[in-house]
PDB file of C-alpha atoms in Angstrom:
ATOM      1  CA  MET A   1       0.023   0.009  -0.060  1.00 58.00           C
ATOM      2  CA  ALA A   2       1.452   3.399  -0.986  1.00 63.00           C
ATOM      3  CA  ARG A   3       1.991   5.910   1.656  1.00 65.00           C
ATOM      4  CA  PRO A   4       0.027   9.214   1.430  1.00 65.00           C
ATOM      5  CA  ARG A   5       2.245  12.123   0.003  1.00 70.00           C
ATOM      6  CA  ALA A   6       3.726  14.230   2.855  1.00 78.00           C
ATOM      7  CA  PHE A   7       3.622  17.353   0.768  1.00 86.00           C
ATOM      8  CA  ASP A   8       0.899  19.617  -0.686  1.00 92.00           C
ATOM      9  CA  VAL A   9       0.693  18.608  -4.464  1.00 93.00           C
ATOM     10  CA  PRO A  10      -1.087  21.629  -5.741  1.00 93.00           C
ATOM     11  CA  ALA A  11       1.345  23.835  -3.976  1.00 94.00           C
ATOM     12  CA  ALA A  12       4.244  21.912  -5.371  1.00 95.00           C
ATOM     13  CA  ILE A  13       2.850  22.208  -8.848  1.00 96.00           C
ATOM     14  CA  THR A  14       2.206  25.925  -8.452  1.00 94.00           C
ATOM     15  CA  ALA A  15       5.757  26.504  -7.181  1.00 95.00           C
ATOM     16  CA  ALA A  16       7.164  24.473 -10.184  1.00 97.00           C
ATOM     17  CA  GLY A  17       5.120  26.329 -12.583  1.00 96.00           C
ATOM     18  CA  GLU A  18       6.702  29.704 -11.216  1.00 95.00           C
ATOM     19  CA  VAL A  19      10.298  28.149 -11.596  1.00 97.00           C
ATOM     20  CA  PHE A  20       9.474  26.953 -15.088  1.00 97.00           C
ATOM     21  CA  ALA A  21       7.899  30.120 -16.067  1.00 95.00           C
ATOM     22  CA  ARG A  22      10.898  32.108 -14.918  1.00 95.00           C
ATOM     23  CA  LEU A  23      13.846  29.987 -16.182  1.00 97.00           C
ATOM     24  CA  GLY A  24      12.089  28.141 -19.006  1.00 97.00           C
ATOM     25  CA  TYR A  25      11.874  24.489 -19.476  1.00 98.00           C
ATOM     26  CA  SER A  26      15.342  23.512 -20.782  1.00 98.00           C
ATOM     27  CA  ALA A  27      17.268  25.765 -18.216  1.00 98.00           C
ATOM     28  CA  THR A  28      15.344  24.432 -15.232  1.00 98.00           C
ATOM     29  CA  SER A  29      17.216  21.630 -13.597  1.00 98.00           C
ATOM     30  CA  ILE A  30      15.899  18.987 -11.306  1.00 97.00           C
ATOM     31  CA  ASP A  31      18.020  20.554  -8.560  1.00 97.00           C
ATOM     32  CA  ASP A  32      16.160  23.837  -9.248  1.00 97.00           C
ATOM     33  CA  LEU A  33      12.810  22.104  -8.753  1.00 97.00           C
ATOM     34  CA  VAL A  34      14.021  20.218  -5.740  1.00 96.00           C
ATOM     35  CA  ASN A  35      15.186  23.389  -4.016  1.00 96.00           C
ATOM     36  CA  ALA A  36      12.061  25.375  -4.964  1.00 95.00           C
ATOM     37  CA  LEU A  37       9.569  22.690  -3.993  1.00 93.00           C
ATOM     38  CA  GLY A  38      11.480  21.541  -0.919  1.00 93.00           C
ATOM     39  CA  LEU A  39      11.218  18.078  -1.743  1.00 92.00           C
ATOM     40  CA  HIS A  40      13.540  15.155  -2.086  1.00 93.00           C
ATOM     41  CA  ARG A  41      14.507  14.122  -5.519  1.00 94.00           C
ATOM     42  CA  GLY A  42      12.755  10.831  -5.089  1.00 93.00           C
ATOM     43  CA  SER A  43       9.463  12.278  -3.966  1.00 92.00           C
ATOM     44  CA  LEU A  44       9.546  14.480  -7.049  1.00 94.00           C
ATOM     45  CA  TYR A  45      10.043  11.583  -9.271  1.00 95.00           C
ATOM     46  CA  GLN A  46       7.620   9.331  -7.277  1.00 93.00           C
ATOM     47  CA  ALA A  47       4.728  12.106  -7.578  1.00 93.00           C
ATOM     48  CA  PHE A  48       5.544  13.416 -11.166  1.00 95.00           C
ATOM     49  CA  GLY A  49       7.665  10.708 -12.882  1.00 96.00           C
ATOM     50  CA  SER A  50       9.841  13.193 -14.515  1.00 96.00           C
ATOM     51  CA  LYS A  51      10.690  16.808 -15.154  1.00 97.00           C
ATOM     52  CA  ARG A  52       8.308  16.947 -18.150  1.00 97.00           C
ATOM     53  CA  GLY A  53       5.678  15.114 -15.950  1.00 97.00           C
ATOM     54  CA  LEU A  54       5.936  18.121 -13.442  1.00 97.00           C
ATOM     55  CA  PHE A  55       5.951  20.561 -16.262  1.00 98.00           C
ATOM     56  CA  LEU A  56       2.874  18.896 -17.725  1.00 98.00           C
ATOM     57  CA  ALA A  57       1.112  19.273 -14.274  1.00 97.00           C
ATOM     58  CA  ALA A  58       1.889  22.808 -14.139  1.00 97.00           C
ATOM     59  CA  LEU A  59       0.718  23.613 -17.465  1.00 97.00           C
ATOM     60  CA  HIS A  60      -2.522  21.703 -16.835  1.00 96.00           C
ATOM     61  CA  GLN A  61      -3.012  23.822 -13.654  1.00 94.00           C
ATOM     62  CA  ALA A  62      -2.439  27.002 -15.585  1.00 92.00           C
ATOM     63  CA  VAL A  63      -4.558  26.044 -18.509  1.00 92.00           C
ATOM     64  CA  HIS A  64      -7.428  24.573 -16.704  1.00 91.00           C
ATOM     65  CA  ASP A  65      -7.448  26.733 -13.463  1.00 88.00           C
ATOM     66  CA  GLU A  66      -5.477  29.909 -13.617  1.00 85.00           C
ATOM     67  CA  LEU A  67      -6.088  31.135 -17.178  1.00 82.00           C
ATOM     68  CA  PRO A  68      -9.984  30.434 -17.022  1.00 78.00           C
ATOM     69  CA  GLN A  69     -10.182  32.255 -13.654  1.00 78.00           C
ATOM     70  CA  ALA A  70      -8.156  35.240 -15.067  1.00 75.00           C
ATOM     71  CA  GLY A  71     -10.149  35.185 -18.281  1.00 70.00           C
ATOM     72  CA  ALA A  72     -13.354  35.311 -16.127  1.00 72.00           C
ATOM     73  CA  ASN A  73     -12.109  38.178 -14.144  1.00 73.00           C
ATOM     74  CA  VAL A  74     -11.671  40.171 -17.284  1.00 68.00           C
ATOM     75  CA  ALA A  75     -15.305  40.462 -17.746  1.00 65.00           C
ATOM     76  CA  ALA A  76     -15.592  42.019 -14.380  1.00 72.00           C
ATOM     77  CA  HIS A  77     -12.560  44.253 -14.449  1.00 71.00           C
ATOM     78  CA  PRO A  78     -11.283  44.300 -17.981  1.00 64.00           C
ATOM     79  CA  ASP A  79      -8.479  46.919 -17.555  1.00 63.00           C
ATOM     80  CA  THR A  80      -6.796  45.442 -14.508  1.00 62.00           C
ATOM     81  CA  CYS A  81      -7.189  41.826 -15.129  1.00 59.00           C
ATOM     82  CA  ALA A  82      -5.999  42.072 -18.732  1.00 61.00           C
ATOM     83  CA  LYS A  83      -2.616  43.640 -17.364  1.00 61.00           C
ATOM     84  CA  GLU A  84      -2.609  41.073 -14.519  1.00 65.00           C
ATOM     85  CA  LEU A  85      -2.831  38.075 -17.060  1.00 64.00           C
ATOM     86  CA  ILE A  86      -0.124  39.606 -19.238  1.00 64.00           C
ATOM     87  CA  GLU A  87       2.199  39.937 -16.230  1.00 69.00           C
ATOM     88  CA  GLY A  88       1.170  36.668 -14.596  1.00 76.00           C
ATOM     89  CA  PRO A  89       3.205  33.362 -14.539  1.00 86.00           C
ATOM     90  CA  ALA A  90       0.434  31.373 -16.147  1.00 89.00           C
ATOM     91  CA  LEU A  91       1.085  33.244 -19.468  1.00 89.00           C
ATOM     92  CA  ASP A  92       4.821  32.765 -19.108  1.00 93.00           C
ATOM     93  CA  LEU A  93       4.252  29.018 -18.522  1.00 94.00           C
ATOM     94  CA  LEU A  94       2.080  28.955 -21.678  1.00 94.00           C
ATOM     95  CA  LEU A  95       4.776  30.741 -23.536  1.00 94.00           C
ATOM     96  CA  VAL A  96       7.484  28.347 -22.362  1.00 97.00           C
ATOM     97  CA  GLY A  97       5.295  25.410 -23.540  1.00 97.00           C
ATOM     98  CA  ALA A  98       4.631  26.921 -26.939  1.00 96.00           C
ATOM     99  CA  LEU A  99       8.172  27.801 -27.532  1.00 96.00           C
ATOM    100  CA  GLU A 100      10.076  24.980 -26.083  1.00 97.00           C
ATOM    101  CA  LEU A 101       7.889  21.978 -26.201  1.00 97.00           C
ATOM    102  CA  ALA A 102       4.914  22.262 -28.290  1.00 97.00           C
ATOM    103  CA  PRO A 103       6.838  21.943 -31.675  1.00 96.00           C
ATOM    104  CA  SER A 104       7.864  18.328 -30.746  1.00 97.00           C
ATOM    105  CA  ASP A 105       5.223  17.262 -27.976  1.00 97.00           C
ATOM    106  CA  ALA A 106       1.623  16.782 -29.037  1.00 97.00           C
ATOM    107  CA  GLU A 107       0.139  16.835 -25.551  1.00 97.00           C
ATOM    108  CA  ILE A 108       1.810  20.188 -24.793  1.00 97.00           C
ATOM    109  CA  ARG A 109       0.837  21.571 -28.102  1.00 97.00           C
ATOM    110  CA  ASP A 110      -2.814  20.513 -27.363  1.00 97.00           C
ATOM    111  CA  LEU A 111      -2.822  22.199 -24.046  1.00 96.00           C
ATOM    112  CA  VAL A 112      -1.405  25.384 -25.552  1.00 95.00           C
ATOM    113  CA  ALA A 113      -4.132  25.218 -28.177  1.00 94.00           C
ATOM    114  CA  THR A 114      -6.743  24.749 -25.534  1.00 93.00           C
ATOM    115  CA  ALA A 115      -5.378  27.749 -23.543  1.00 91.00           C
ATOM    116  CA  CYS A 116      -5.355  29.955 -26.677  1.00 89.00           C
ATOM    117  CA  THR A 117      -9.050  28.954 -27.591  1.00 88.00           C
ATOM    118  CA  ASP A 118     -10.044  29.802 -24.130  1.00 85.00           C
ATOM    119  CA  LEU A 119      -8.267  33.015 -24.097  1.00 82.00           C
ATOM    120  CA  ASP A 120      -9.851  34.025 -27.414  1.00 83.00           C
ATOM    121  CA  GLN A 121     -13.286  33.379 -26.027  1.00 80.00           C
ATOM    122  CA  HIS A 122     -12.700  35.462 -23.038  1.00 73.00           C
ATOM    123  CA  PHE A 123     -10.925  38.368 -24.785  1.00 68.00           C
ATOM    124  CA  THR A 124     -13.156  40.020 -27.408  1.00 65.00           C
ATOM    125  CA  PRO A 125     -11.776  43.339 -28.846  1.00 62.00           C
ATOM    126  CA  ARG A 126     -13.855  45.226 -26.357  1.00 61.00           C
ATOM    127  CA  ASP A 127     -12.295  43.353 -23.353  1.00 59.00           C
ATOM    128  CA  GLY A 128      -8.743  42.958 -24.464  1.00 61.00           C
ATOM    129  CA  PRO A 129      -6.382  41.433 -26.964  1.00 68.00           C
ATOM    130  CA  PRO A 130      -6.767  37.971 -28.412  1.00 78.00           C
ATOM    131  CA  ALA A 131      -4.419  35.006 -27.326  1.00 82.00           C
ATOM    132  CA  ALA A 132      -1.938  35.702 -30.123  1.00 85.00           C
ATOM    133  CA  GLU A 133      -1.573  39.362 -29.132  1.00 83.00           C
ATOM    134  CA  LEU A 134      -1.327  38.610 -25.271  1.00 82.00           C
ATOM    135  CA  LEU A 135       1.325  36.007 -25.966  1.00 87.00           C
ATOM    136  CA  GLY A 136       3.300  38.423 -28.376  1.00 88.00           C
ATOM    137  CA  ARG A 137       3.051  41.186 -25.806  1.00 85.00           C
ATOM    138  CA  ARG A 138       4.229  39.018 -23.026  1.00 86.00           C
ATOM    139  CA  LEU A 139       7.006  37.634 -25.118  1.00 89.00           C
ATOM    140  CA  LEU A 140       8.279  41.110 -25.993  1.00 89.00           C
ATOM    141  CA  ARG A 141       8.145  41.987 -22.215  1.00 86.00           C
ATOM    142  CA  ARG A 142      10.120  38.806 -21.408  1.00 85.00           C
ATOM    143  CA  ALA A 143      12.756  39.902 -23.772  1.00 87.00           C
ATOM    144  CA  GLN A 144      12.810  43.314 -22.256  1.00 88.00           C
ATOM    145  CA  LEU A 145      11.577  44.882 -25.354  1.00 90.00           C
ATOM    146  CA  ASP A 146       8.772  46.871 -23.758  1.00 84.00           C
ATOM    147  CA  SER A 147       9.060  49.766 -26.189  1.00 88.00           C
ATOM    148  CA  PHE A 148       7.536  47.497 -28.782  1.00 85.00           C
ATOM    149  CA  VAL A 149       4.424  46.595 -26.718  1.00 81.00           C
ATOM    150  CA  PRO A 150       1.609  48.878 -27.532  1.00 76.00           C
ATOM    151  CA  HIS A 151      -0.259  50.627 -24.815  1.00 69.00           C
TER     152      HIS A 151
END
């Protein structure tokens, strides 16, 4: 019989998502994740199977929990929520998935496509930019090219 996990899985996934969003997938090491999550390497592998498994869990959380919540908030507060979404780690994680993994990983590509579809449904021209524009703006900000981001 397997022992119950001694850590908060959703909190670990959130922390991992922040590391992946900040460093990118390829640049994130297992040591980075172990240190950020406060877990032993064996616990990480037992819970998520691999670095990709943990990234996939973080992207699932962003696509199915964080981005829909942010999108729903846009309807209530279009100006502030659109800015928060552009600045938030969920959009960064989506960019990391799109740039680094989606070209060769169909499961990641499907999640990115789901997120883009959901973003397009929440962001009408009246409420804010569509998914492609949101991702482009965030990409330019990550590259510290803010002068090219329209206001």
